[in-house]
mmCIF file of C-alpha atoms in Angstrom:
data_model
loop_
_atom_site.group_PDB
_atom_site.id
_atom_site.type_symbol
_atom_site.label_atom_id
_atom_site.label_comp_id
_atom_site.label_asym_id
_atom_site.label_seq_id
_atom_site.Cartn_x
_atom_site.Cartn_y
_atom_site.Cartn_z
ATOM 1 C CA MET A 31 -0.547 -0.045 0.059
ATOM 2 C CA SER A 32 3.080 2.235 0.780
ATOM 3 C CA GLU A 33 4.425 1.907 -2.808
ATOM 4 C CA ASN A 34 1.595 2.289 -4.322
ATOM 5 C CA ALA A 35 0.515 5.381 -2.284
ATOM 6 C CA GLU A 36 4.306 7.206 -2.784
ATOM 7 C CA ALA A 37 3.868 6.238 -6.745
ATOM 8 C CA GLN A 38 0.488 7.842 -6.871
ATOM 9 C CA VAL A 39 2.148 11.000 -4.796
ATOM 10 C CA ASN A 40 5.263 11.277 -7.079
ATOM 11 C CA ALA A 41 3.184 10.444 -10.568
ATOM 12 C CA GLY A 42 1.428 13.343 -10.722
ATOM 13 C CA ALA A 43 -2.124 12.687 -9.705
ATOM 14 C CA SER A 44 -3.605 15.847 -8.034
ATOM 15 C CA SER A 45 -5.542 15.799 -4.508
ATOM 16 C CA GLY A 46 -8.027 18.469 -3.634
ATOM 17 C CA LEU A 47 -6.832 21.019 -1.261
ATOM 18 C CA TRP A 48 -10.298 20.081 0.954
ATOM 19 C CA GLU A 49 -9.655 16.003 1.007
ATOM 20 C CA ARG A 50 -10.048 14.382 4.381
ATOM 21 C CA PRO A 51 -6.497 14.514 5.557
ATOM 22 C CA HIS A 52 -6.146 18.047 4.433
ATOM 23 C CA LEU A 53 -8.390 19.014 6.653
ATOM 24 C CA VAL A 54 -7.263 17.013 9.164
ATOM 25 C CA PHE A 55 -3.999 18.642 9.332
ATOM 26 C CA LEU A 56 -5.610 22.209 8.233
ATOM 27 C CA GLY A 57 -7.933 21.619 11.752
ATOM 28 C CA ILE A 58 -5.056 20.551 14.192
ATOM 29 C CA ALA A 59 -2.889 23.874 12.974
ATOM 30 C CA TYR A 60 -5.601 26.512 12.939
ATOM 31 C CA GLY A 61 -7.528 25.164 16.634
ATOM 32 C CA PHE A 62 -4.109 24.534 18.509
ATOM 33 C CA SER A 63 -2.540 27.993 16.696
ATOM 34 C CA TRP A 64 -5.847 30.006 17.446
ATOM 35 C CA VAL A 65 -6.401 28.984 20.510
ATOM 36 C CA LEU A 66 -2.711 29.914 22.064
ATOM 37 C CA TRP A 67 -2.378 32.812 20.362
ATOM 38 C CA ILE A 68 -5.961 34.227 21.922
ATOM 39 C CA ALA A 69 -4.958 32.715 25.233
ATOM 40 C CA ALA A 70 -1.968 34.544 25.231
ATOM 41 C CA TRP A 71 -3.437 37.640 24.214
ATOM 42 C CA LEU A 72 -6.030 37.631 27.204
ATOM 43 C CA ILE A 73 -3.802 36.632 29.500
ATOM 44 C CA GLY A 74 -1.910 40.049 28.491
ATOM 45 C CA ASN A 75 -4.457 41.977 28.418
ATOM 46 C CA THR A 76 -6.628 40.946 31.408
ATOM 47 C CA THR A 77 -3.216 41.263 33.880
ATOM 48 C CA ASP A 78 -1.873 44.189 32.303
ATOM 49 C CA ALA A 79 1.897 42.382 31.624
ATOM 50 C CA GLY A 80 1.428 42.782 27.755
ATOM 51 C CA ASP A 81 2.797 39.886 25.562
ATOM 52 C CA LEU A 82 6.211 39.676 23.501
ATOM 53 C CA LEU A 83 4.163 38.545 20.451
ATOM 54 C CA PHE A 84 6.872 39.716 18.683
ATOM 55 C CA ASN A 85 9.657 36.934 18.022
ATOM 56 C CA GLU A 86 13.018 39.270 18.575
ATOM 57 C CA ASN A 87 11.434 40.993 21.627
ATOM 58 C CA ILE A 88 11.739 38.005 23.380
ATOM 59 C CA ILE A 89 15.574 37.620 22.704
ATOM 60 C CA TRP A 90 15.867 41.048 23.116
ATOM 61 C CA ARG A 91 13.951 41.474 26.588
ATOM 62 C CA LEU A 92 15.479 38.141 27.633
ATOM 63 C CA VAL A 93 19.136 38.242 27.138
ATOM 64 C CA PHE A 94 20.360 41.807 26.645
ATOM 65 C CA VAL A 95 17.499 43.744 28.954
ATOM 66 C CA GLY A 96 16.488 41.109 31.425
ATOM 67 C CA ASP A 97 13.180 43.208 32.757
ATOM 68 C CA VAL A 98 11.216 40.111 31.612
ATOM 69 C CA SER A 99 8.283 39.605 34.480
ATOM 70 C CA ALA A 100 7.124 36.268 35.360
ATOM 71 C CA VAL A 101 3.545 36.832 33.756
ATOM 72 C CA LEU A 102 4.881 38.400 30.354
ATOM 73 C CA PHE A 103 7.097 35.906 30.460
ATOM 74 C CA TRP A 104 4.631 32.653 30.504
ATOM 75 C CA SER A 105 2.283 34.444 28.094
ATOM 76 C CA SER A 106 4.626 34.893 25.499
ATOM 77 C CA LEU A 107 5.820 31.336 26.452
ATOM 78 C CA VAL A 108 2.284 30.810 25.368
ATOM 79 C CA ALA A 109 2.468 33.019 22.073
ATOM 80 C CA LEU A 110 5.899 30.999 21.097
ATOM 81 C CA VAL A 111 4.748 27.680 21.648
ATOM 82 C CA ALA A 112 1.274 28.364 19.368
ATOM 83 C CA VAL A 113 3.269 28.402 16.055
ATOM 84 C CA TYR A 114 3.831 24.523 16.539
ATOM 85 C CA GLY A 115 0.096 23.820 15.359
ATOM 86 C CA PRO A 116 1.460 23.125 11.389
ATOM 87 C CA MET A 117 3.924 20.604 12.951
ATOM 88 C CA LEU A 118 1.808 18.741 15.084
ATOM 89 C CA GLY A 119 -1.357 19.042 12.075
ATOM 90 C CA GLY A 120 1.492 17.593 9.379
ATOM 91 C CA PHE A 121 2.860 15.119 12.178
ATOM 92 C CA VAL A 122 -0.841 14.025 12.437
ATOM 93 C CA ALA A 123 -2.101 13.916 9.375
ATOM 94 C CA SER A 124 1.095 12.168 7.466
ATOM 95 C CA ARG A 125 0.369 9.116 9.948
ATOM 96 C CA VAL A 126 -3.281 9.070 9.010
ATOM 97 C CA ASP A 127 -3.148 9.981 5.208
ATOM 98 C CA PRO A 128 -2.565 6.469 3.045
ATOM 99 C CA ALA A 129 -0.895 8.318 0.885
ATOM 100 C CA ILE A 130 2.157 8.986 2.717
ATOM 101 C CA PRO A 131 4.687 6.064 3.473
ATOM 102 C CA LYS A 132 5.042 5.758 6.836
ATOM 103 C CA GLY A 133 8.667 7.273 7.606
ATOM 104 C CA ASP A 134 8.447 9.385 4.911
ATOM 105 C CA LEU A 135 8.463 12.975 6.482
ATOM 106 C CA GLY A 136 11.270 12.001 9.384
ATOM 107 C CA LYS A 137 12.968 11.314 5.985
ATOM 108 C CA ARG A 138 12.531 14.640 4.324
ATOM 109 C CA ILE A 139 12.843 16.893 7.866
ATOM 110 C CA ARG A 140 16.336 15.083 7.897
ATOM 111 C CA LYS A 141 17.079 16.101 4.111
ATOM 112 C CA VAL A 142 19.766 18.339 4.430
ATOM 113 C CA ASN A 143 22.175 17.383 1.817
ATOM 114 C CA VAL A 144 20.272 19.010 -0.849
ATOM 115 C CA GLY A 145 23.753 20.803 -2.387
ATOM 116 C CA GLY A 146 25.582 23.968 -1.915
ATOM 117 C CA ARG A 147 23.866 25.267 -4.851
ATOM 118 C CA GLU A 148 20.216 25.479 -3.296
ATOM 119 C CA TYR A 149 21.605 26.839 -0.204
ATOM 120 C CA GLY A 150 23.627 29.597 -2.512
ATOM 121 C CA LEU A 151 20.277 30.570 -4.359
ATOM 122 C CA VAL A 152 18.403 31.182 -1.156
ATOM 123 C CA ILE A 153 21.250 33.315 -0.278
ATOM 124 C CA LEU A 154 21.086 35.516 -3.294
ATOM 125 C CA ILE A 155 17.441 35.706 -3.147
ATOM 126 C CA LEU A 156 17.627 37.152 0.341
ATOM 127 C CA LEU A 157 20.061 39.287 -0.452
ATOM 128 C CA ALA A 158 18.490 40.703 -3.939
ATOM 129 C CA VAL A 159 14.897 41.101 -1.777
ATOM 130 C CA THR A 160 16.997 42.539 1.009
ATOM 131 C CA ILE A 161 19.658 45.111 0.008
ATOM 132 C CA PRO A 162 17.760 47.258 -1.880
ATOM 133 C CA PRO A 163 15.330 48.106 0.773
ATOM 134 C CA LEU A 164 18.398 47.922 3.292
ATOM 135 C CA ILE A 165 19.745 50.919 0.906
ATOM 136 C CA LEU A 166 16.166 52.612 0.756
ATOM 137 C CA THR A 167 16.014 52.634 4.712
ATOM 138 C CA MET A 168 19.429 54.243 4.594
ATOM 139 C CA LEU A 169 18.696 56.900 2.643
ATOM 140 C CA THR A 170 15.017 57.897 3.881
ATOM 141 C CA ALA A 171 14.444 56.585 7.410
ATOM 142 C CA GLN A 172 15.892 57.455 11.072
ATOM 143 C CA LEU A 173 17.986 55.661 13.192
ATOM 144 C CA SER A 174 16.210 54.137 16.107
ATOM 145 C CA ASN A 175 17.771 55.231 19.884
ATOM 146 C CA ASP A 176 16.887 52.172 21.233
ATOM 147 C CA GLY A 177 18.341 49.877 18.513
ATOM 148 C CA PRO A 178 21.144 47.317 19.330
ATOM 149 C CA SER A 179 24.518 48.327 19.218
ATOM 150 C CA LEU A 180 26.950 46.760 16.332
ATOM 151 C CA GLY A 181 28.376 44.461 18.761
ATOM 152 C CA GLN A 182 24.913 43.093 20.111
ATOM 153 C CA LEU A 183 23.652 43.106 16.627
ATOM 154 C CA VAL A 184 25.250 39.857 15.697
ATOM 155 C CA PRO A 185 25.413 37.547 18.427
ATOM 156 C CA PHE A 186 21.118 38.601 18.488
ATOM 157 C CA LEU A 187 20.654 37.610 15.323
ATOM 158 C CA VAL A 188 22.114 34.681 15.117
ATOM 159 C CA MET A 189 20.316 33.438 18.545
ATOM 160 C CA PHE A 190 17.302 34.620 16.940
ATOM 161 C CA PHE A 191 17.964 32.807 13.734
ATOM 162 C CA VAL A 192 18.382 29.864 15.998
ATOM 163 C CA LEU A 193 15.223 30.501 17.786
ATOM 164 C CA GLN A 194 13.064 30.839 14.233
ATOM 165 C CA PHE A 195 14.485 27.930 12.858
ATOM 166 C CA PHE A 196 13.163 25.925 16.097
ATOM 167 C CA THR A 197 9.988 27.864 16.634
ATOM 168 C CA SER A 198 8.507 29.320 13.510
ATOM 169 C CA GLY A 199 10.748 27.454 11.090
ATOM 170 C CA THR A 200 9.225 23.983 12.035
ATOM 171 C CA GLU A 201 5.652 25.206 10.477
ATOM 172 C CA GLU A 202 7.458 23.877 7.167
ATOM 173 C CA ILE A 203 7.287 20.415 8.788
ATOM 174 C CA GLY A 204 3.246 21.146 8.126
ATOM 175 C CA TRP A 205 3.158 23.957 5.216
ATOM 176 C CA ARG A 206 5.812 21.975 2.800
ATOM 177 C CA GLY A 207 6.190 18.945 4.561
ATOM 178 C CA TYR A 208 2.975 17.835 4.618
ATOM 179 C CA LEU A 209 0.181 19.873 2.831
ATOM 180 C CA THR A 210 2.713 21.172 -0.155
ATOM 181 C CA GLN A 211 3.925 17.189 -0.972
ATOM 182 C CA LYS A 212 0.260 16.492 -0.984
ATOM 183 C CA LEU A 213 -0.921 19.450 -3.385
ATOM 184 C CA LEU A 214 2.551 19.106 -5.886
ATOM 185 C CA PRO A 215 1.453 16.445 -7.776
ATOM 186 C CA GLY A 216 -0.905 18.069 -11.135
ATOM 187 C CA ARG A 217 -0.643 21.588 -10.405
ATOM 188 C CA GLY A 218 3.281 22.444 -10.030
ATOM 189 C CA PHE A 219 5.123 25.134 -7.722
ATOM 190 C CA TRP A 220 3.049 28.244 -8.899
ATOM 191 C CA ASP A 221 -0.550 26.764 -8.154
ATOM 192 C CA THR A 222 0.631 24.679 -5.325
ATOM 193 C CA GLY A 223 2.115 28.002 -4.096
ATOM 194 C CA TRP A 224 -1.158 29.921 -4.305
ATOM 195 C CA ALA A 225 -3.453 27.172 -2.909
ATOM 196 C CA VAL A 226 -0.848 27.048 0.567
ATOM 197 C CA GLY A 227 -0.326 30.351 0.821
ATOM 198 C CA ILE A 228 -3.905 31.617 1.112
ATOM 199 C CA VAL A 229 -4.628 29.297 3.937
ATOM 200 C CA TRP A 230 -1.280 29.715 5.691
ATOM 201 C CA ALA A 231 -1.847 33.577 5.676
ATOM 202 C CA ILE A 232 -5.151 33.297 6.919
ATOM 203 C CA TRP A 233 -3.651 31.258 9.627
ATOM 204 C CA HIS A 234 -1.696 34.175 10.744
ATOM 205 C CA LEU A 235 -4.734 36.124 11.039
ATOM 206 C CA PRO A 236 -4.913 36.173 15.318
ATOM 207 C CA VAL A 237 -1.669 36.850 15.985
ATOM 208 C CA VAL A 238 -0.865 39.354 12.876
ATOM 209 C CA ILE A 239 -4.090 41.280 14.258
ATOM 210 C CA MET A 240 -3.078 41.308 17.594
ATOM 211 C CA ILE A 241 0.690 42.956 16.611
ATOM 212 C CA PHE A 242 -1.447 45.268 14.442
ATOM 213 C CA LEU A 243 -3.568 46.636 17.562
ATOM 214 C CA GLN A 244 -0.001 46.864 19.818
ATOM 215 C CA GLN A 245 1.396 48.905 17.372
ATOM 216 C CA GLY A 246 -1.950 51.399 17.497
ATOM 217 C CA MET A 247 -3.317 51.034 14.326
ATOM 218 C CA VAL A 248 -6.808 51.443 13.452
ATOM 219 C CA HIS A 249 -9.305 49.376 11.726
ATOM 220 C CA VAL A 250 -8.768 50.513 8.130
ATOM 221 C CA GLN A 251 -4.751 50.727 8.536
ATOM 222 C CA ILE A 252 -5.290 46.687 9.874
ATOM 223 C CA LEU A 253 -7.100 46.255 6.810
ATOM 224 C CA GLY A 254 -4.327 47.317 4.303
ATOM 225 C CA SER A 255 -1.928 45.900 6.652
ATOM 226 C CA LEU A 256 -3.645 42.490 6.251
ATOM 227 C CA VAL A 257 -3.591 42.538 2.001
ATOM 228 C CA GLY A 258 -0.436 43.470 2.000
ATOM 229 C CA PHE A 259 1.132 40.532 4.974
ATOM 230 C CA GLY A 260 -0.956 37.864 3.041
ATOM 231 C CA ILE A 261 0.788 39.483 -0.408
ATOM 232 C CA GLY A 262 3.930 38.455 0.795
ATOM 233 C CA ILE A 263 3.001 35.493 2.459
ATOM 234 C CA VAL A 264 1.299 34.121 -1.082
ATOM 235 C CA ALA A 265 4.528 35.177 -2.914
ATOM 236 C CA MET A 266 7.128 33.330 0.148
ATOM 237 C CA ALA A 267 4.653 30.160 -0.243
ATOM 238 C CA ILE A 268 5.040 29.826 -3.544
ATOM 239 C CA LEU A 269 8.742 30.246 -3.743
ATOM 240 C CA GLN A 270 9.020 27.615 -1.145
ATOM 241 C CA ALA A 271 6.848 25.288 -3.013
ATOM 242 C CA TRP A 272 9.732 25.608 -5.873
ATOM 243 C CA PHE A 273 12.498 25.272 -3.173
ATOM 244 C CA TYR A 274 11.028 22.198 -2.285
ATOM 245 C CA GLU A 275 9.384 20.981 -5.916
ATOM 246 C CA ARG A 276 13.221 21.132 -6.553
ATOM 247 C CA THR A 277 14.682 19.125 -3.001
ATOM 248 C CA ARG A 278 11.184 17.824 -1.569
ATOM 249 C CA SER A 279 13.970 18.969 1.615
ATOM 250 C CA VAL A 280 11.760 20.034 4.560
ATOM 251 C CA PHE A 281 15.116 21.123 6.000
ATOM 252 C CA LEU A 282 16.026 23.704 3.252
ATOM 253 C CA ALA A 283 12.438 25.039 3.645
ATOM 254 C CA MET A 284 12.635 25.029 7.770
ATOM 255 C CA PHE A 285 16.176 27.055 6.531
ATOM 256 C CA ILE A 286 14.502 29.447 4.324
ATOM 257 C CA HIS A 287 12.196 30.405 6.578
ATOM 258 C CA ALA A 288 14.260 31.165 9.479
ATOM 259 C CA ILE A 289 16.414 33.222 7.474
ATOM 260 C CA PHE A 290 14.079 35.116 6.106
ATOM 261 C CA ASN A 291 12.782 35.791 9.135
ATOM 262 C CA THR A 292 16.044 37.033 10.266
ATOM 263 C CA LEU A 293 18.172 38.721 8.414
ATOM 264 C CA PRO A 294 15.487 41.749 7.330
ATOM 265 C CA LEU A 295 15.071 42.021 11.371
ATOM 266 C CA THR A 296 18.409 44.021 10.742
ATOM 267 C CA ILE A 297 16.552 47.161 9.159
ATOM 268 C CA VAL A 298 13.371 47.115 11.531
ATOM 269 C CA LEU A 299 15.865 47.258 14.712
ATOM 270 C CA LEU A 300 18.388 49.324 13.151
ATOM 271 C CA TRP A 301 15.942 51.947 12.008
ATOM 272 C CA GLU A 302 12.657 53.580 12.506
ATOM 273 C CA GLY A 303 9.692 54.013 10.193
ATOM 274 C CA SER A 304 11.411 51.376 7.302
ATOM 275 C CA PRO A 305 9.033 51.070 4.219
ATOM 276 C CA ALA A 306 11.105 47.473 4.015
ATOM 277 C CA ALA A 307 8.455 45.388 4.208
ATOM 278 C CA VAL A 308 6.330 46.585 1.402
ATOM 279 C CA LEU A 309 9.307 47.059 -1.069
ATOM 280 C CA ALA A 310 10.783 43.640 0.293
ATOM 281 C CA ASN A 311 7.504 41.991 -0.658
ATOM 282 C CA VAL A 312 7.531 43.572 -3.980
ATOM 283 C CA LEU A 313 10.803 42.173 -4.923
ATOM 284 C CA LEU A 314 9.951 38.496 -3.955
ATOM 285 C CA TRP A 315 6.846 39.051 -5.882
ATOM 286 C CA VAL A 316 9.484 39.777 -8.908
ATOM 287 C CA VAL A 317 11.914 37.151 -7.661
ATOM 288 C CA VAL A 318 8.656 34.636 -8.186
ATOM 289 C CA ILE A 319 7.121 35.500 -11.465
ATOM 290 C CA TYR A 320 10.684 35.563 -12.841
ATOM 291 C CA ILE A 321 11.226 31.865 -11.315
ATOM 292 C CA LYS A 322 7.560 31.358 -12.848
ATOM 293 C CA SER A 323 8.766 32.733 -16.501
ATOM 294 C CA SER A 324 11.513 30.862 -16.702
ATOM 295 C CA THR A 325 10.171 27.291 -15.808
ATOM 296 C CA ASP A 326 7.565 27.524 -18.601
ATOM 297 C CA LYS A 327 10.193 28.840 -20.814
ATOM 298 C CA ALA A 328 11.676 25.708 -19.671
ATOM 299 C CA ALA A 329 8.845 23.737 -20.006
ATOM 300 C CA LYS A 330 8.071 25.050 -23.668
ATOM 301 C CA LEU A 331 11.790 24.284 -24.444
ATOM 302 C CA VAL A 332 11.530 20.895 -23.551
ATOM 303 C CA SER A 333 8.286 19.628 -25.126
ATOM 304 C CA GLY A 334 8.869 21.692 -28.274
#
């Protein structure tokens, strides 16, 4: 049964987003994460302790400042644990889904060696979408008064990357390791990226809305920011699907997630009022559209 199922997944049989195993995954991913995010928000509000929903604040306050109260720490920890919803959903759905051979997900999580070219390509794309926003920010934004010093920045980013890899990076076990793996056959990376990107963006809604409220945004600003955030998430899902289609490595997807969350953070920490996020999203779309165009041209050459 497992050999036939694996052959079906790899041969191109298309499966729908709303099939029962996929709903199991989405139910666990959404239910676990949304309940804990909302719980963290309620704890923070009812105790007036606030919360550290921004992961960078957790590292900064705990390691470099050290002024975190017990209530603040635990409410923030609840919010941090919430990101494990997609990972749990991916493991459970992979066990109950006959199309996923037993042990296959674990092999793809441990697939570290995908070639230096793939890792180099990740870094190249990251620099392409980060350096222009950095230059624009340096020219237009004001340096932050309470940001880290140069001596603090490097160890901070290293610790933040490690935190991201083992927290937010584990989302990839579900989004790429399970859902993208199931939807790729018969669709390809572009259509799969759109399908996964939309449900991935919606999954973020509670925590993103809470963060926007913390920033003092009004309803119109929140709506516009949600649209922009969703557009960026879909672009990232397409990029992740492209790399995943090439490598079938969940580890690489976790690396991409963590490094793309970490390096652009330098801009946020050092400058106030940076337009980096908007420009980075635009550049990411330029990249994925270029990849789509190049892939289509290559396919035509092969078929023609």
